[in-house]
Amino acid sequence: MNTALDHMGRQAKLAARRLAGLERATKDQALLAIADALLEQQAAILAANEADVATARANGTGAALLDRMLLTPERLAAIAADTRSVAELPDPVGEVFDQTSLPNGLRLHKRRTPLGVVGVIYEARPNVTVDIAALCLKTSNAVILRGGSDIAQSVAAITTAIQAALQRVGLPTEAVQSITDPDRAVVGALLRLDQYVDMIIPRGGAGLHRFCIEQSTIPVITGGLGVVHIYVDATADLERAVPLIFNAKVQRPSVCNALDTLLVQHEAAPRLLPAVVRELCAAGVELRCDPASLALLADQPEAAAWTMRPAEPDDFGTEFLGLVLSLKLVANLDEALEHIATYSTGHTDAILTSDAAAAQRFIQAVDSGAVLVNASTRFNDGGQFGLGAEVAISTQKLHARGPMGLRELTTYKWVGEADYVVRPG
Amino acid sequence: MNTALDHMGRQAKLAARRLAGLERATKDQALLAIADALLEQQAAILAANEADVATARANGTGAALLDRMLLTPERLAAIAADTRSVAELPDPVGEVFDQTSLPNGLRLHKRRTPLGVVGVIYEARPNVTVDIAALCLKTSNAVILRGGSDIAQSVAAITTAIQAALQRVGLPTEAVQSITDPDRAVVGALLRLDQYVDMIIPRGGAGLHRFCIEQSTIPVITGGLGVVHIYVDATADLERAVPLIFNAKVQRPSVCNALDTLLVQHEAAPRLLPAVVRELCAAGVELRCDPASLALLADQPEAAAWTMRPAEPDDFGTEFLGLVLSLKLVANLDEALEHIATYSTGHTDAILTSDAAAAQRFIQAVDSGAVLVNASTRFNDGGQFGLGAEVAISTQKLHARGPMGLRELTTYKWVGEADYVVRPG
């Protein structure tokens, strides 16, 4: 047993009991105080971050990762502004639903309640510290944070600011705690702290998610990994399909809802593919083509200007997270559904079609968190779906699927009221 | 890797894809066919059960457990009738909710879908085989069942009947599969079959639940363990409290929503306790009393007829599952809430009071799946709560809390429809 961690868990659970009874106004006041504290302690936070970044640079960390680690005055201001926005969102805690009166005399309802204590394990992005702390606080959950050891000093400085704000408004500082122990074994210990922690949210790559699934005795929200498909059926409006596919692939290729595989019905291919490939390749996209699409594209006059090669088996079912797209021609919807059932990670899949029956079959058959019709896969996101904030995008099926907002940081209790009734029988 | 189990998982996943597209009528027809098949194959099922029971008896199994294992013509008829009742229940799959139209052009809704493949691990009760298979089939989930090795022949015979019925109505027999391998290691392997299985439901004692939490890489619905409290405040209607407490403790003491600890506010004790103890002890209940309640009771004229002794520390926080009750006097609601926060397993806790403010504070502060006011704890049950059927009673906070019905065997997908919109930015 890890004694320090056990103590942290016990303190978090006590803090959660305090938080559970708070009015919305108190929580919003705390959120504004956190935003203020981040800016007041900007010098200390940026200095800590500079130290983290300098160490990482000296250790040969690449530019992309260094950028993810970096805090600047502008980024910190944006984080503070986001925290203020969370204060504006409605508070789901206390919502009453599924009200009913039963013949046995019970007046029954469900009431939304906090989960209790949330554990968050993340990697190189220090902003997650604030994002998740704010969303947990808004929903009356205590949180235990464990950022990557690369950003340990940044996380510690941010946590100091958050706790100062909590203290200022009279809330327990143990509502937001960070694990500063650099030993990776502490992550394993956190994942087994089921006596105190109610939910684990990993924010990071597939390896972190798998580690949590393997090791945790606490329910884990898995997600993030997206092998994303668009199927273009022969009835689709091919002209309007081109900018949509371009948006799905190119707008932000490094994220989980970006397009990975384009499936095109044979009849649509001669008109669609050259037009869409022209745009994609001009934006730097490399293609991995099945034999039929490669033959079609190789025949085009601009073929020499396009970066494409035959798809290898792994090119289907890979999340590229960059400017790469796999391409396949299919005979019909059935073949597309079969391909998606084999390769999709259940994150986001879309159909482009003018055939309402085909759209309905696709919606029914594709077993993914978000199934879209004539819309870019980039829409699968808490902000775009109107949730106001996003905790994570779940690709699992229990508790929450797809984008998770504040409501998904809550559970419910059944409340039954009666007039001294007993159960018959 | 367990090859046979892996094959079973793959087949279950394929069957789940078939089930996902079924109309309600087809599923209900299958349920009725299962009820018929159980009765048609009654001789084979009862013979298999007789063999299981004979082996268990020869191995020295106790009477209570033997009774749980036993099937009779009457019990089998009741199981078949329950299966027919499931056909009468509404089908939650396909329900549309949270519909919205967003400024970005998306028409969004959530649609209830099956989970996919459910794994169920249970112990000595062969009826669970049919109960869970029926509820999973109704919600278009495939199921992999693993009953205790004591009832292996019963489970095999029941599964044969179920699969014959599935075949008769043209559904894949792999929709309901049982693991017959008696090696307990197979349970561990099932718990790691996350490639195919979406949810694990343990049906059994605390040890089984803990084993699943420790070993599973698949989300587990934990529950069952109930350390259940009633707090009687000074304003309660003490006359009507007596039959209510009696019902909570005595009606069916072997189940998880039966009362374990009675907390009584000091002022109420002199009038309430002798009256309620008189009834309880007449029904054979043994008392474990804190010093204050023991002093009060020892002073009563009938004290010699009552079975009571000082409570040991473990008597609080123990699920008795029998005619034992722990008793404690408390100064006020705060002390009751503190006791419940320390000892409750979050299953069911109740307050008896005429003070609306006290009731609201109790409801808010007690972090349990069901919180009841002036009602017997025995009401926390899918049937009593109007769910029509009960899969389990969850004491965890993710996905479902309290009694789980058909809806809790489903998940949802987000469906977004639009007119070729792309994400701006």
PDB file of N, CA, C and O in Angstrom, chain B residues 267-322:
ATOM      1  N   GLU B 267     -34.204  10.526  21.941  1.00  0.00           N
ATOM      2  CA  GLU B 267     -35.527  10.866  22.451  1.00  0.00           C
ATOM      3  C   GLU B 267     -36.584   9.852  22.034  1.00  0.00           C
ATOM      4  O   GLU B 267     -37.591   9.682  22.728  1.00  0.00           O
ATOM      5  N   ALA B 268     -36.383   9.223  20.866  1.00  0.00           N
ATOM      6  CA  ALA B 268     -37.389   8.273  20.380  1.00  0.00           C
ATOM      7  C   ALA B 268     -37.233   6.896  21.008  1.00  0.00           C
ATOM      8  O   ALA B 268     -38.167   6.087  21.002  1.00  0.00           O
ATOM      9  N   ALA B 269     -36.064   6.630  21.563  1.00  0.00           N
ATOM     10  CA  ALA B 269     -35.728   5.255  21.962  1.00  0.00           C
ATOM     11  C   ALA B 269     -36.647   4.664  23.035  1.00  0.00           C
ATOM     12  O   ALA B 269     -37.111   3.520  22.882  1.00  0.00           O
ATOM     13  N   PRO B 270     -36.942   5.395  24.118  1.00  0.00           N
ATOM     14  CA  PRO B 270     -37.746   4.774  25.176  1.00  0.00           C
ATOM     15  C   PRO B 270     -39.109   4.295  24.674  1.00  0.00           C
ATOM     16  O   PRO B 270     -39.614   3.265  25.123  1.00  0.00           O
ATOM     17  N   ARG B 271     -39.700   5.020  23.742  1.00  0.00           N
ATOM     18  CA  ARG B 271     -41.019   4.611  23.265  1.00  0.00           C
ATOM     19  C   ARG B 271     -40.909   3.587  22.125  1.00  0.00           C
ATOM     20  O   ARG B 271     -41.683   2.635  22.057  1.00  0.00           O
ATOM     21  N   LEU B 272     -39.937   3.783  21.236  1.00  0.00           N
ATOM     22  CA  LEU B 272     -39.846   2.913  20.061  1.00  0.00           C
ATOM     23  C   LEU B 272     -39.226   1.558  20.365  1.00  0.00           C
ATOM     24  O   LEU B 272     -39.746   0.504  19.970  1.00  0.00           O
ATOM     25  N   LEU B 273     -38.086   1.581  21.041  1.00  0.00           N
ATOM     26  CA  LEU B 273     -37.265   0.370  21.075  1.00  0.00           C
ATOM     27  C   LEU B 273     -37.960  -0.843  21.707  1.00  0.00           C
ATOM     28  O   LEU B 273     -37.963  -1.925  21.106  1.00  0.00           O
ATOM     29  N   PRO B 274     -38.545  -0.692  22.919  1.00  0.00           N
ATOM     30  CA  PRO B 274     -39.194  -1.890  23.487  1.00  0.00           C
ATOM     31  C   PRO B 274     -40.266  -2.444  22.555  1.00  0.00           C
ATOM     32  O   PRO B 274     -40.360  -3.663  22.357  1.00  0.00           O
ATOM     33  N   ALA B 275     -41.040  -1.561  21.929  1.00  0.00           N
ATOM     34  CA  ALA B 275     -42.124  -2.022  21.058  1.00  0.00           C
ATOM     35  C   ALA B 275     -41.584  -2.777  19.850  1.00  0.00           C
ATOM     36  O   ALA B 275     -42.093  -3.850  19.481  1.00  0.00           O
ATOM     37  N   VAL B 276     -40.562  -2.255  19.242  1.00  0.00           N
ATOM     38  CA  VAL B 276     -40.055  -2.901  18.021  1.00  0.00           C
ATOM     39  C   VAL B 276     -39.271  -4.162  18.369  1.00  0.00           C
ATOM     40  O   VAL B 276     -39.343  -5.177  17.666  1.00  0.00           O
ATOM     41  N   VAL B 277     -38.541  -4.127  19.479  1.00  0.00           N
ATOM     42  CA  VAL B 277     -37.746  -5.291  19.877  1.00  0.00           C
ATOM     43  C   VAL B 277     -38.667  -6.461  20.254  1.00  0.00           C
ATOM     44  O   VAL B 277     -38.367  -7.625  19.970  1.00  0.00           O
ATOM     45  N   ARG B 278     -39.766  -6.131  20.878  1.00  0.00           N
ATOM     46  CA  ARG B 278     -40.755  -7.158  21.221  1.00  0.00           C
ATOM     47  C   ARG B 278     -41.154  -7.949  19.970  1.00  0.00           C
ATOM     48  O   ARG B 278     -41.115  -9.167  19.949  1.00  0.00           O
ATOM     49  N   GLU B 279     -41.483  -7.215  18.901  1.00  0.00           N
ATOM     50  CA  GLU B 279     -41.894  -7.874  17.652  1.00  0.00           C
ATOM     51  C   GLU B 279     -40.737  -8.638  17.008  1.00  0.00           C
ATOM     52  O   GLU B 279     -40.894  -9.773  16.564  1.00  0.00           O
ATOM     53  N   LEU B 280     -39.604  -7.982  16.949  1.00  0.00           N
ATOM     54  CA  LEU B 280     -38.456  -8.589  16.264  1.00  0.00           C
ATOM     55  C   LEU B 280     -38.023  -9.868  16.966  1.00  0.00           C
ATOM     56  O   LEU B 280     -37.807 -10.898  16.322  1.00  0.00           O
ATOM     57  N   CYS B 281     -37.906  -9.793  18.297  1.00  0.00           N
ATOM     58  CA  CYS B 281     -37.409 -10.961  19.025  1.00  0.00           C
ATOM     59  C   CYS B 281     -38.417 -12.102  18.991  1.00  0.00           C
ATOM     60  O   CYS B 281     -38.043 -13.281  18.954  1.00  0.00           O
ATOM     61  N   ALA B 282     -39.707 -11.750  18.946  1.00  0.00           N
ATOM     62  CA  ALA B 282     -40.723 -12.794  18.815  1.00  0.00           C
ATOM     63  C   ALA B 282     -40.566 -13.523  17.485  1.00  0.00           C
ATOM     64  O   ALA B 282     -40.941 -14.695  17.361  1.00  0.00           O
ATOM     65  N   ALA B 283     -40.004 -12.830  16.490  1.00  0.00           N
ATOM     66  CA  ALA B 283     -39.791 -13.460  15.182  1.00  0.00           C
ATOM     67  C   ALA B 283     -38.417 -14.115  15.088  1.00  0.00           C
ATOM     68  O   ALA B 283     -38.009 -14.571  14.026  1.00  0.00           O
ATOM     69  N   GLY B 284     -37.681 -14.113  16.210  1.00  0.00           N
ATOM     70  CA  GLY B 284     -36.396 -14.820  16.217  1.00  0.00           C
ATOM     71  C   GLY B 284     -35.180 -13.959  15.926  1.00  0.00           C
ATOM     72  O   GLY B 284     -34.083 -14.484  15.706  1.00  0.00           O
ATOM     73  N   VAL B 285     -35.351 -12.652  15.906  1.00  0.00           N
ATOM     74  CA  VAL B 285     -34.214 -11.779  15.604  1.00  0.00           C
ATOM     75  C   VAL B 285     -33.301 -11.662  16.823  1.00  0.00           C
ATOM     76  O   VAL B 285     -33.770 -11.486  17.951  1.00  0.00           O
ATOM     77  N   GLU B 286     -31.995 -11.799  16.578  1.00  0.00           N
ATOM     78  CA  GLU B 286     -30.987 -11.565  17.623  1.00  0.00           C
ATOM     79  C   GLU B 286     -30.461 -10.146  17.487  1.00  0.00           C
ATOM     80  O   GLU B 286     -30.195  -9.689  16.385  1.00  0.00           O
ATOM     81  N   LEU B 287     -30.241  -9.510  18.652  1.00  0.00           N
ATOM     82  CA  LEU B 287     -29.814  -8.110  18.640  1.00  0.00           C
ATOM     83  C   LEU B 287     -28.358  -7.961  19.049  1.00  0.00           C
ATOM     84  O   LEU B 287     -27.874  -8.669  19.938  1.00  0.00           O
ATOM     85  N   ARG B 288     -27.667  -7.024  18.379  1.00  0.00           N
ATOM     86  CA  ARG B 288     -26.311  -6.621  18.753  1.00  0.00           C
ATOM     87  C   ARG B 288     -26.396  -5.138  19.093  1.00  0.00           C
ATOM     88  O   ARG B 288     -26.585  -4.311  18.197  1.00  0.00           O
ATOM     89  N   CYS B 289     -26.286  -4.825  20.385  1.00  0.00           N
ATOM     90  CA  CYS B 289     -26.664  -3.477  20.847  1.00  0.00           C
ATOM     91  C   CYS B 289     -25.461  -2.646  21.276  1.00  0.00           C
ATOM     92  O   CYS B 289     -24.554  -3.154  21.946  1.00  0.00           O
ATOM     93  N   ASP B 290     -25.502  -1.364  20.959  1.00  0.00           N
ATOM     94  CA  ASP B 290     -24.507  -0.446  21.519  1.00  0.00           C
ATOM     95  C   ASP B 290     -24.847  -0.258  23.003  1.00  0.00           C
ATOM     96  O   ASP B 290     -25.960  -0.639  23.444  1.00  0.00           O
ATOM     97  N   PRO B 291     -23.927   0.285  23.826  1.00  0.00           N
ATOM     98  CA  PRO B 291     -24.171   0.344  25.272  1.00  0.00           C
ATOM     99  C   PRO B 291     -25.481   1.039  25.642  1.00  0.00           C
ATOM    100  O   PRO B 291     -26.226   0.555  26.519  1.00  0.00           O
ATOM    101  N   ALA B 292     -25.817   2.139  24.981  1.00  0.00           N
ATOM    102  CA  ALA B 292     -27.012   2.892  25.369  1.00  0.00           C
ATOM    103  C   ALA B 292     -28.292   2.109  25.089  1.00  0.00           C
ATOM    104  O   ALA B 292     -29.218   2.077  25.908  1.00  0.00           O
ATOM    105  N   SER B 293     -28.366   1.463  23.932  1.00  0.00           N
ATOM    106  CA  SER B 293     -29.586   0.717  23.624  1.00  0.00           C
ATOM    107  C   SER B 293     -29.667  -0.531  24.496  1.00  0.00           C
ATOM    108  O   SER B 293     -30.755  -0.930  24.932  1.00  0.00           O
ATOM    109  N   LEU B 294     -28.512  -1.134  24.785  1.00  0.00           N
ATOM    110  CA  LEU B 294     -28.513  -2.319  25.643  1.00  0.00           C
ATOM    111  C   LEU B 294     -29.019  -1.972  27.043  1.00  0.00           C
ATOM    112  O   LEU B 294     -29.836  -2.711  27.626  1.00  0.00           O
ATOM    113  N   ALA B 295     -28.570  -0.838  27.582  1.00  0.00           N
ATOM    114  CA  ALA B 295     -29.000  -0.406  28.914  1.00  0.00           C
ATOM    115  C   ALA B 295     -30.509  -0.199  28.938  1.00  0.00           C
ATOM    116  O   ALA B 295     -31.214  -0.643  29.865  1.00  0.00           O
ATOM    117  N   LEU B 296     -30.995   0.450  27.902  1.00  0.00           N
ATOM    118  CA  LEU B 296     -32.428   0.719  27.831  1.00  0.00           C
ATOM    119  C   LEU B 296     -33.228  -0.590  27.762  1.00  0.00           C
ATOM    120  O   LEU B 296     -34.226  -0.770  28.472  1.00  0.00           O
ATOM    121  N   LEU B 297     -32.782  -1.499  26.915  1.00  0.00           N
ATOM    122  CA  LEU B 297     -33.540  -2.740  26.720  1.00  0.00           C
ATOM    123  C   LEU B 297     -33.443  -3.657  27.941  1.00  0.00           C
ATOM    124  O   LEU B 297     -34.425  -4.314  28.302  1.00  0.00           O
ATOM    125  N   ALA B 298     -32.270  -3.679  28.566  1.00  0.00           N
ATOM    126  CA  ALA B 298     -32.074  -4.568  29.716  1.00  0.00           C
ATOM    127  C   ALA B 298     -33.006  -4.205  30.863  1.00  0.00           C
ATOM    128  O   ALA B 298     -33.324  -5.043  31.716  1.00  0.00           O
ATOM    129  N   ASP B 299     -33.443  -2.968  30.859  1.00  0.00           N
ATOM    130  CA  ASP B 299     -34.339  -2.454  31.890  1.00  0.00           C
ATOM    131  C   ASP B 299     -35.799  -2.870  31.701  1.00  0.00           C
ATOM    132  O   ASP B 299     -36.635  -2.605  32.568  1.00  0.00           O
ATOM    133  N   GLN B 300     -36.115  -3.433  30.536  1.00  0.00           N
ATOM    134  CA  GLN B 300     -37.509  -3.762  30.247  1.00  0.00           C
ATOM    135  C   GLN B 300     -37.911  -5.054  30.958  1.00  0.00           C
ATOM    136  O   GLN B 300     -37.080  -5.960  31.148  1.00  0.00           O
ATOM    137  N   PRO B 301     -39.191  -5.176  31.321  1.00  0.00           N
ATOM    138  CA  PRO B 301     -39.641  -6.386  32.018  1.00  0.00           C
ATOM    139  C   PRO B 301     -39.426  -7.671  31.203  1.00  0.00           C
ATOM    140  O   PRO B 301     -39.123  -8.722  31.765  1.00  0.00           O
ATOM    141  N   GLU B 302     -39.561  -7.589  29.836  1.00  0.00           N
ATOM    142  CA  GLU B 302     -39.414  -8.830  29.039  1.00  0.00           C
ATOM    143  C   GLU B 302     -37.965  -9.110  28.663  1.00  0.00           C
ATOM    144  O   GLU B 302     -37.710 -10.019  27.852  1.00  0.00           O
ATOM    145  N   ALA B 303     -37.035  -8.332  29.166  1.00  0.00           N
ATOM    146  CA  ALA B 303     -35.653  -8.414  28.684  1.00  0.00           C
ATOM    147  C   ALA B 303     -35.111  -9.843  28.655  1.00  0.00           C
ATOM    148  O   ALA B 303     -34.373 -10.225  27.732  1.00  0.00           O
ATOM    149  N   ALA B 304     -35.502 -10.631  29.610  1.00  0.00           N
ATOM    150  CA  ALA B 304     -34.939 -11.981  29.694  1.00  0.00           C
ATOM    151  C   ALA B 304     -35.322 -12.839  28.494  1.00  0.00           C
ATOM    152  O   ALA B 304     -34.608 -13.767  28.109  1.00  0.00           O
ATOM    153  N   ALA B 305     -36.459 -12.493  27.857  1.00  0.00           N
ATOM    154  CA  ALA B 305     -36.926 -13.286  26.718  1.00  0.00           C
ATOM    155  C   ALA B 305     -36.236 -12.881  25.410  1.00  0.00           C
ATOM    156  O   ALA B 305     -36.442 -13.526  24.384  1.00  0.00           O
ATOM    157  N   TRP B 306     -35.459 -11.830  25.454  1.00  0.00           N
ATOM    158  CA  TRP B 306     -34.866 -11.313  24.213  1.00  0.00           C
ATOM    159  C   TRP B 306     -33.427 -11.786  24.058  1.00  0.00           C
ATOM    160  O   TRP B 306     -32.670 -11.809  25.034  1.00  0.00           O
ATOM    161  N   THR B 307     -33.062 -12.126  22.850  1.00  0.00           N
ATOM    162  CA  THR B 307     -31.679 -12.525  22.577  1.00  0.00           C
ATOM    163  C   THR B 307     -30.899 -11.276  22.169  1.00  0.00           C
ATOM    164  O   THR B 307     -31.084 -10.755  21.079  1.00  0.00           O
ATOM    165  N   MET B 308     -30.053 -10.832  23.090  1.00  0.00           N
ATOM    166  CA  MET B 308     -29.283  -9.629  22.749  1.00  0.00           C
ATOM    167  C   MET B 308     -27.944  -9.682  23.463  1.00  0.00           C
ATOM    168  O   MET B 308     -27.803 -10.297  24.510  1.00  0.00           O
ATOM    169  N   ARG B 309     -26.972  -9.048  22.830  1.00  0.00           N
ATOM    170  CA  ARG B 309     -25.655  -8.961  23.465  1.00  0.00           C
ATOM    171  C   ARG B 309     -24.983  -7.671  22.990  1.00  0.00           C
ATOM    172  O   ARG B 309     -25.417  -7.077  21.995  1.00  0.00           O
ATOM    173  N   PRO B 310     -23.948  -7.251  23.698  1.00  0.00           N
ATOM    174  CA  PRO B 310     -23.278  -6.022  23.274  1.00  0.00           C
ATOM    175  C   PRO B 310     -22.737  -6.172  21.845  1.00  0.00           C
ATOM    176  O   PRO B 310     -22.223  -7.232  21.477  1.00  0.00           O
ATOM    177  N   ALA B 311     -22.876  -5.129  21.079  1.00  0.00           N
ATOM    178  CA  ALA B 311     -22.332  -5.139  19.723  1.00  0.00           C
ATOM    179  C   ALA B 311     -20.816  -5.125  19.787  1.00  0.00           C
ATOM    180  O   ALA B 311     -20.234  -4.402  20.595  1.00  0.00           O
ATOM    181  N   GLU B 312     -20.194  -5.957  18.949  1.00  0.00           N
ATOM    182  CA  GLU B 312     -18.742  -5.846  18.761  1.00  0.00           C
ATOM    183  C   GLU B 312     -18.507  -4.913  17.578  1.00  0.00           C
ATOM    184  O   GLU B 312     -19.430  -4.648  16.808  1.00  0.00           O
ATOM    185  N   PRO B 313     -17.284  -4.418  17.452  1.00  0.00           N
ATOM    186  CA  PRO B 313     -17.054  -3.422  16.385  1.00  0.00           C
ATOM    187  C   PRO B 313     -17.536  -3.906  15.016  1.00  0.00           C
ATOM    188  O   PRO B 313     -18.128  -3.148  14.252  1.00  0.00           O
ATOM    189  N   ASP B 314     -17.337  -5.196  14.708  1.00  0.00           N
ATOM    190  CA  ASP B 314     -17.719  -5.703  13.394  1.00  0.00           C
ATOM    191  C   ASP B 314     -19.225  -5.768  13.178  1.00  0.00           C
ATOM    192  O   ASP B 314     -19.673  -5.970  12.046  1.00  0.00           O
ATOM    193  N   ASP B 315     -20.006  -5.653  14.242  1.00  0.00           N
ATOM    194  CA  ASP B 315     -21.450  -5.777  14.072  1.00  0.00           C
ATOM    195  C   ASP B 315     -22.038  -4.573  13.332  1.00  0.00           C
ATOM    196  O   ASP B 315     -23.147  -4.646  12.806  1.00  0.00           O
ATOM    197  N   PHE B 316     -21.307  -3.477  13.327  1.00  0.00           N
ATOM    198  CA  PHE B 316     -21.694  -2.376  12.447  1.00  0.00           C
ATOM    199  C   PHE B 316     -20.876  -2.530  11.168  1.00  0.00           C
ATOM    200  O   PHE B 316     -19.677  -2.799  11.210  1.00  0.00           O
ATOM    201  N   GLY B 317     -21.538  -2.417  10.038  1.00  0.00           N
ATOM    202  CA  GLY B 317     -20.837  -2.639   8.768  1.00  0.00           C
ATOM    203  C   GLY B 317     -20.864  -4.093   8.331  1.00  0.00           C
ATOM    204  O   GLY B 317     -20.192  -4.459   7.376  1.00  0.00           O
ATOM    205  N   THR B 318     -21.656  -4.926   8.995  1.00  0.00           N
ATOM    206  CA  THR B 318     -21.804  -6.320   8.557  1.00  0.00           C
ATOM    207  C   THR B 318     -23.160  -6.504   7.890  1.00  0.00           C
ATOM    208  O   THR B 318     -24.171  -6.003   8.382  1.00  0.00           O
ATOM    209  N   GLU B 319     -23.137  -7.207   6.740  1.00  0.00           N
ATOM    210  CA  GLU B 319     -24.393  -7.616   6.111  1.00  0.00           C
ATOM    211  C   GLU B 319     -24.758  -8.969   6.719  1.00  0.00           C
ATOM    212  O   GLU B 319     -24.085  -9.970   6.476  1.00  0.00           O
ATOM    213  N   PHE B 320     -25.821  -9.008   7.524  1.00  0.00           N
ATOM    214  CA  PHE B 320     -26.094 -10.221   8.285  1.00  0.00           C
ATOM    215  C   PHE B 320     -26.737 -11.319   7.435  1.00  0.00           C
ATOM    216  O   PHE B 320     -26.565 -12.501   7.692  1.00  0.00           O
ATOM    217  N   LEU B 321     -27.541 -10.960   6.437  1.00  0.00           N
ATOM    218  CA  LEU B 321     -28.210 -11.959   5.593  1.00  0.00           C
ATOM    219  C   LEU B 321     -28.975 -12.988   6.427  1.00  0.00           C
ATOM    220  O   LEU B 321     -29.068 -14.152   6.046  1.00  0.00           O
ATOM    221  N   GLY B 322     -29.492 -12.559   7.560  1.00  0.00           N
ATOM    222  CA  GLY B 322     -30.224 -13.459   8.431  1.00  0.00           C
ATOM    223  C   GLY B 322     -30.850 -12.665   9.563  1.00  0.00           C
ATOM    224  O   GLY B 322     -30.815 -11.421   9.565  1.00  0.00           O
TER     225      GLY B 322
END
